[in-house]
CSV table of C-alpha atoms in Angstrom, one decimal:
chain,number,residue,atom,x,y,z
J,167,ASP,CA,0.0,0.0,0.0
J,168,ILE,CA,1.2,3.5,-0.7
J,169,GLN,CA,1.5,5.6,2.5
J,170,MET,CA,0.8,9.3,2.3
J,171,THR,CA,2.5,11.5,4.9
J,172,GLN,CA,1.2,15.0,5.3
J,173,SER,CA,2.9,17.8,7.2
J,174,PRO,CA,2.3,19.7,9.3
J,175,SER,CA,-0.7,18.2,11.0
J,176,SER,CA,-1.6,21.6,12.5
J,177,LEU,CA,-0.8,25.0,10.9
J,178,PRO,CA,-1.6,28.1,12.9
J,179,ALA,CA,-1.8,31.0,10.5
J,180,SER,CA,-3.2,34.5,10.1
J,181,VAL,CA,-5.4,36.1,7.5
J,182,GLY,CA,-3.3,37.2,4.5
J,183,ASP,CA,-0.6,34.6,5.2
J,184,ARG,CA,0.8,32.4,2.5
J,185,VAL,CA,0.7,28.8,3.6
J,186,THR,CA,2.1,25.6,2.3
J,187,ILE,CA,1.2,22.0,3.1
J,188,THR,CA,3.4,19.1,2.1
J,189,CYS,CA,2.4,15.6,1.1
J,190,ARG,CA,4.9,12.8,0.6
J,191,ALA,CA,4.1,9.4,-1.0
J,192,SER,CA,6.0,6.3,0.1
J,193,GLN,CA,6.5,5.4,-3.6
J,194,GLY,CA,6.2,7.2,-6.8
J,195,ILE,CA,2.7,8.1,-7.9
J,196,SER,CA,3.5,10.3,-10.9
J,197,ASN,CA,0.9,13.1,-10.7
J,198,PHE,CA,-2.0,11.0,-9.4
J,199,LEU,CA,-2.6,13.3,-6.5
J,200,ALA,CA,-5.6,15.2,-5.3
J,201,TRP,CA,-6.2,17.8,-2.6
J,202,PHE,CA,-9.4,18.2,-0.6
J,203,GLN,CA,-10.7,20.9,1.8
J,204,GLN,CA,-13.0,19.9,4.6
J,205,LYS,CA,-14.9,22.2,6.9
J,206,PRO,CA,-16.6,20.9,10.1
J,207,GLY,CA,-19.7,18.9,9.5
J,208,LYS,CA,-19.3,19.1,5.7
J,209,ALA,CA,-18.2,16.7,3.0
J,210,PRO,CA,-14.7,17.0,1.6
J,211,LYS,CA,-14.5,19.3,-1.4
J,212,SER,CA,-12.0,18.6,-4.2
J,213,LEU,CA,-9.7,21.5,-4.8
J,214,ILE,CA,-7.0,20.1,-7.1
J,215,TYR,CA,-6.5,16.9,-9.1
J,216,ALA,CA,-3.5,15.6,-11.2
J,217,ALA,CA,-1.3,17.4,-8.6
J,218,SER,CA,-1.7,20.8,-10.1
J,219,THR,CA,-5.1,21.2,-11.9
J,220,LEU,CA,-7.7,23.3,-10.2
J,221,GLN,CA,-11.2,22.0,-10.1
J,222,SER,CA,-13.7,24.2,-11.8
J,223,GLY,CA,-14.8,27.0,-9.6
J,224,VAL,CA,-11.9,26.8,-7.2
J,225,PRO,CA,-10.2,30.2,-6.7
J,226,SER,CA,-6.7,30.7,-8.1
J,227,LYS,CA,-5.3,31.4,-4.6
J,228,PHE,CA,-5.0,27.6,-4.4
J,229,SER,CA,-2.2,26.0,-6.2
J,230,GLY,CA,-0.6,22.6,-6.3
J,231,SER,CA,2.7,21.3,-7.4
J,232,GLY,CA,4.9,18.2,-7.4
J,233,SER,CA,5.3,14.9,-9.1
J,234,GLY,CA,6.6,11.5,-8.1
J,235,THR,CA,6.7,11.4,-4.3
J,236,ASP,CA,6.7,15.1,-3.1
J,237,PHE,CA,3.7,17.4,-3.4
J,238,THR,CA,2.7,20.8,-2.1
J,239,LEU,CA,-0.6,22.7,-1.7
J,240,THR,CA,-0.2,26.5,-1.4
J,241,ILE,CA,-2.8,29.0,-0.4
J,242,SER,CA,-1.4,32.4,-1.6
J,243,SER,CA,-3.3,34.7,0.8
J,244,LEU,CA,-5.3,33.0,3.5
J,245,GLN,CA,-8.9,34.2,4.0
J,246,PRO,CA,-11.3,33.5,6.8
J,247,GLU,CA,-13.2,30.9,4.7
J,248,ASP,CA,-9.9,29.0,4.2
J,249,PHE,CA,-9.6,27.9,7.8
J,250,ALA,CA,-10.3,24.2,7.4
J,251,THR,CA,-8.7,20.8,7.3
J,252,TYR,CA,-6.9,19.8,4.1
J,253,TYR,CA,-6.2,16.2,2.9
J,254,CYS,CA,-4.1,14.8,0.1
J,255,GLN,CA,-5.0,11.6,-1.7
J,256,GLN,CA,-3.2,9.3,-4.1
J,257,TYR,CA,-5.2,7.7,-6.8
J,258,HIS,CA,-2.3,6.0,-8.6
J,259,SER,CA,-3.2,2.5,-7.3
J,260,TYR,CA,-5.6,0.7,-5.0
J,261,PRO,CA,-6.1,0.9,-2.1
J,262,LEU,CA,-6.6,4.6,-2.4
J,263,THR,CA,-4.9,6.3,0.5
J,264,PHE,CA,-5.2,9.7,2.2
J,265,GLY,CA,-2.8,11.8,4.1
J,266,GLY,CA,-3.6,12.3,7.8
J,267,GLY,CA,-4.8,15.9,7.3
J,268,THR,CA,-3.6,19.4,8.0
J,269,LYS,CA,-5.8,21.6,10.1
J,270,VAL,CA,-5.2,25.3,9.2
J,271,GLU,CA,-6.3,27.2,12.2
J,272,ILE,CA,-6.3,30.8,13.4
J,273,LYS,CA,-3.1,31.9,15.0
G,109,GLU,CA,-25.5,19.9,-11.9
G,110,VAL,CA,-23.6,16.8,-10.9
G,111,GLN,CA,-25.0,15.5,-7.6
G,112,LEU,CA,-24.6,12.5,-5.4
G,113,GLU,CA,-26.9,11.8,-2.5
G,114,GLU,CA,-26.4,9.1,0.1
G,115,SER,CA,-29.1,7.5,2.2
G,116,GLY,CA,-29.6,4.5,4.4
G,117,GLY,CA,-27.5,5.3,7.4
G,118,GLY,CA,-28.6,4.9,11.0
G,119,LEU,CA,-28.1,3.2,14.3
G,120,VAL,CA,-27.4,-0.6,14.2
G,121,GLN,CA,-26.3,-3.1,16.8
G,122,PRO,CA,-22.9,-4.9,16.6
G,123,GLY,CA,-23.2,-7.8,14.2
G,124,GLY,CA,-26.1,-6.1,12.4
G,125,SER,CA,-26.5,-5.1,8.7
G,126,LEU,CA,-27.3,-2.0,6.8
G,127,ARG,CA,-27.6,-1.0,3.1
G,128,LEU,CA,-26.4,2.3,2.0
G,129,SER,CA,-27.6,3.9,-1.3
G,130,CYS,CA,-26.1,6.7,-3.4
G,131,ALA,CA,-28.3,8.4,-6.0
G,132,ALA,CA,-26.5,10.0,-8.8
G,133,SER,CA,-27.8,12.8,-11.1
G,134,GLY,CA,-26.5,15.3,-13.6
G,135,PHE,CA,-24.1,13.0,-15.4
G,136,THR,CA,-24.0,9.6,-17.3
G,137,PHE,CA,-23.7,7.4,-14.3
G,138,SER,CA,-22.9,4.3,-16.4
G,139,ASP,CA,-19.7,5.9,-17.7
G,140,TYR,CA,-18.0,6.3,-14.4
G,141,SER,CA,-16.4,4.1,-11.7
G,142,MET,CA,-17.5,5.0,-8.2
G,143,ILE,CA,-16.1,4.7,-4.7
G,144,TRP,CA,-17.1,4.7,-1.1
G,145,VAL,CA,-15.0,6.6,1.5
G,146,ARG,CA,-15.7,6.8,5.3
G,147,GLN,CA,-14.7,9.0,8.1
G,148,ALA,CA,-14.9,8.0,11.7
G,149,PRO,CA,-15.9,10.7,14.2
G,150,GLY,CA,-13.0,13.1,14.6
G,151,LYS,CA,-10.7,11.1,12.3
G,152,GLY,CA,-9.4,11.2,8.8
G,153,LEU,CA,-10.6,9.8,5.5
G,154,GLU,CA,-10.5,6.1,4.8
G,155,TRP,CA,-11.2,4.6,1.3
G,156,VAL,CA,-13.6,1.7,1.6
G,157,SER,CA,-14.5,0.3,-1.8
G,158,TYR,CA,-14.3,0.8,-5.6
G,159,ILE,CA,-16.5,-0.4,-8.5
G,160,SER,CA,-15.9,0.0,-12.2
G,161,SER,CA,-18.5,1.4,-14.5
G,162,ARG,CA,-19.8,-2.0,-15.6
G,163,SER,CA,-19.2,-3.7,-12.2
G,164,SER,CA,-16.5,-5.9,-13.8
G,165,THR,CA,-13.8,-4.7,-11.3
G,166,ILE,CA,-14.3,-4.4,-7.5
G,167,TYR,CA,-11.9,-3.6,-4.7
G,168,TYR,CA,-12.3,-3.4,-1.0
G,169,ALA,CA,-10.2,-2.1,1.9
G,170,ASP,CA,-8.8,-5.0,4.0
G,171,SER,CA,-10.7,-3.6,7.0
G,172,VAL,CA,-14.1,-4.4,5.3
G,173,LYS,CA,-13.3,-7.3,3.0
G,174,GLY,CA,-15.7,-10.2,3.4
G,175,ARG,CA,-18.2,-8.0,5.3
G,176,PHE,CA,-19.1,-5.2,2.9
G,177,THR,CA,-20.4,-5.6,-0.7
G,178,ILE,CA,-20.4,-2.8,-3.3
G,179,SER,CA,-22.8,-2.9,-6.2
G,180,ARG,CA,-24.5,-0.6,-8.6
G,181,ASP,CA,-27.6,-0.4,-10.8
G,182,ASN,CA,-26.8,1.7,-13.9
G,183,ALA,CA,-30.5,1.7,-15.0
G,184,ARG,CA,-31.4,3.4,-11.7
G,185,ASN,CA,-28.3,5.6,-11.5
G,186,SER,CA,-27.6,4.2,-8.1
G,187,LEU,CA,-24.6,2.9,-6.1
G,188,TYR,CA,-25.0,0.7,-3.1
G,189,LEU,CA,-22.9,-0.6,-0.1
G,190,GLN,CA,-24.2,-3.6,1.9
G,191,LEU,CA,-22.7,-3.5,5.3
G,192,ASN,CA,-22.8,-6.9,7.2
G,193,SER,CA,-21.3,-8.1,10.5
G,194,LEU,CA,-20.9,-4.5,11.6
G,195,ARG,CA,-18.5,-3.5,14.4
G,196,ALA,CA,-18.2,-0.5,16.6
G,197,GLU,CA,-15.1,0.6,14.5
G,198,ASP,CA,-17.3,0.8,11.4
G,199,THR,CA,-19.1,3.8,13.0
G,200,ALA,CA,-18.5,6.7,10.5
G,201,VAL,CA,-19.9,9.0,7.9
G,202,TYR,CA,-20.0,7.1,4.6
G,203,TYR,CA,-19.5,9.2,1.4
G,204,CYS,CA,-20.0,8.1,-2.1
G,205,ALA,CA,-17.8,9.8,-4.7
G,206,ARG,CA,-17.2,9.8,-8.5
G,207,GLY,CA,-13.5,9.5,-8.3
G,208,VAL,CA,-12.1,12.7,-6.7
G,209,ASP,CA,-15.2,14.8,-7.6
G,210,PRO,CA,-17.9,15.2,-6.6
G,211,TRP,CA,-18.7,13.7,-3.2
G,212,GLY,CA,-22.1,13.3,-1.7
G,213,GLN,CA,-23.0,14.9,1.7
G,214,GLY,CA,-22.5,11.6,3.5
G,215,THR,CA,-24.7,9.3,5.7
G,216,LEU,CA,-23.9,8.5,9.3
G,217,VAL,CA,-23.6,4.9,10.4
G,218,THR,CA,-23.5,4.3,14.1
G,219,VAL,CA,-22.8,0.8,15.4
G,220,SER,CA,-23.7,0.5,19.1
G,221,SER,CA,-25.7,-1.6,21.5
């Protein structure tokens, strides 16, 4: 199974900050990597697929990069609605696996 | 608009069974593979099962293999997950999803006596 390691698990930040979340795969997954945002009590929302392609309707302040084993999600200027938990997921092979999550919280 | 809506969750005793449904709309359901993902209270996301568009390929997570059964009815635009021999650790919100997008709103399964 491919293990997905996300860091940090908690990210205190302020409005306007640029934040970066890292996701590392235990083996190469090419660009078969998605990022999700989840707010309390809500379903995960897909932000990025194929490592760097924004889902339709997702604002351009979100960006993704990486290939192989190392990936990043960057939020260019944090807004109040961006405080949430973020997950990476590999879909290179089954079983699909997720990172443990990064909670972006108010500093 | 592409939509997925789960139903069928509830409270069930350990060892019991439940059938979850996922109604799809806004896209050609029969063209897409589908998955189930679950999230235990306060925990992260766990993939549960996969089914290809024509049901020819099915996968399960080791944690549910032999107890859960995924199926679909393309004529009814519906996905199902039969949950048998339920355990306390199966307590979670269960989501259906079309790959990475979209996901349904989820249905809560609580296994408790």
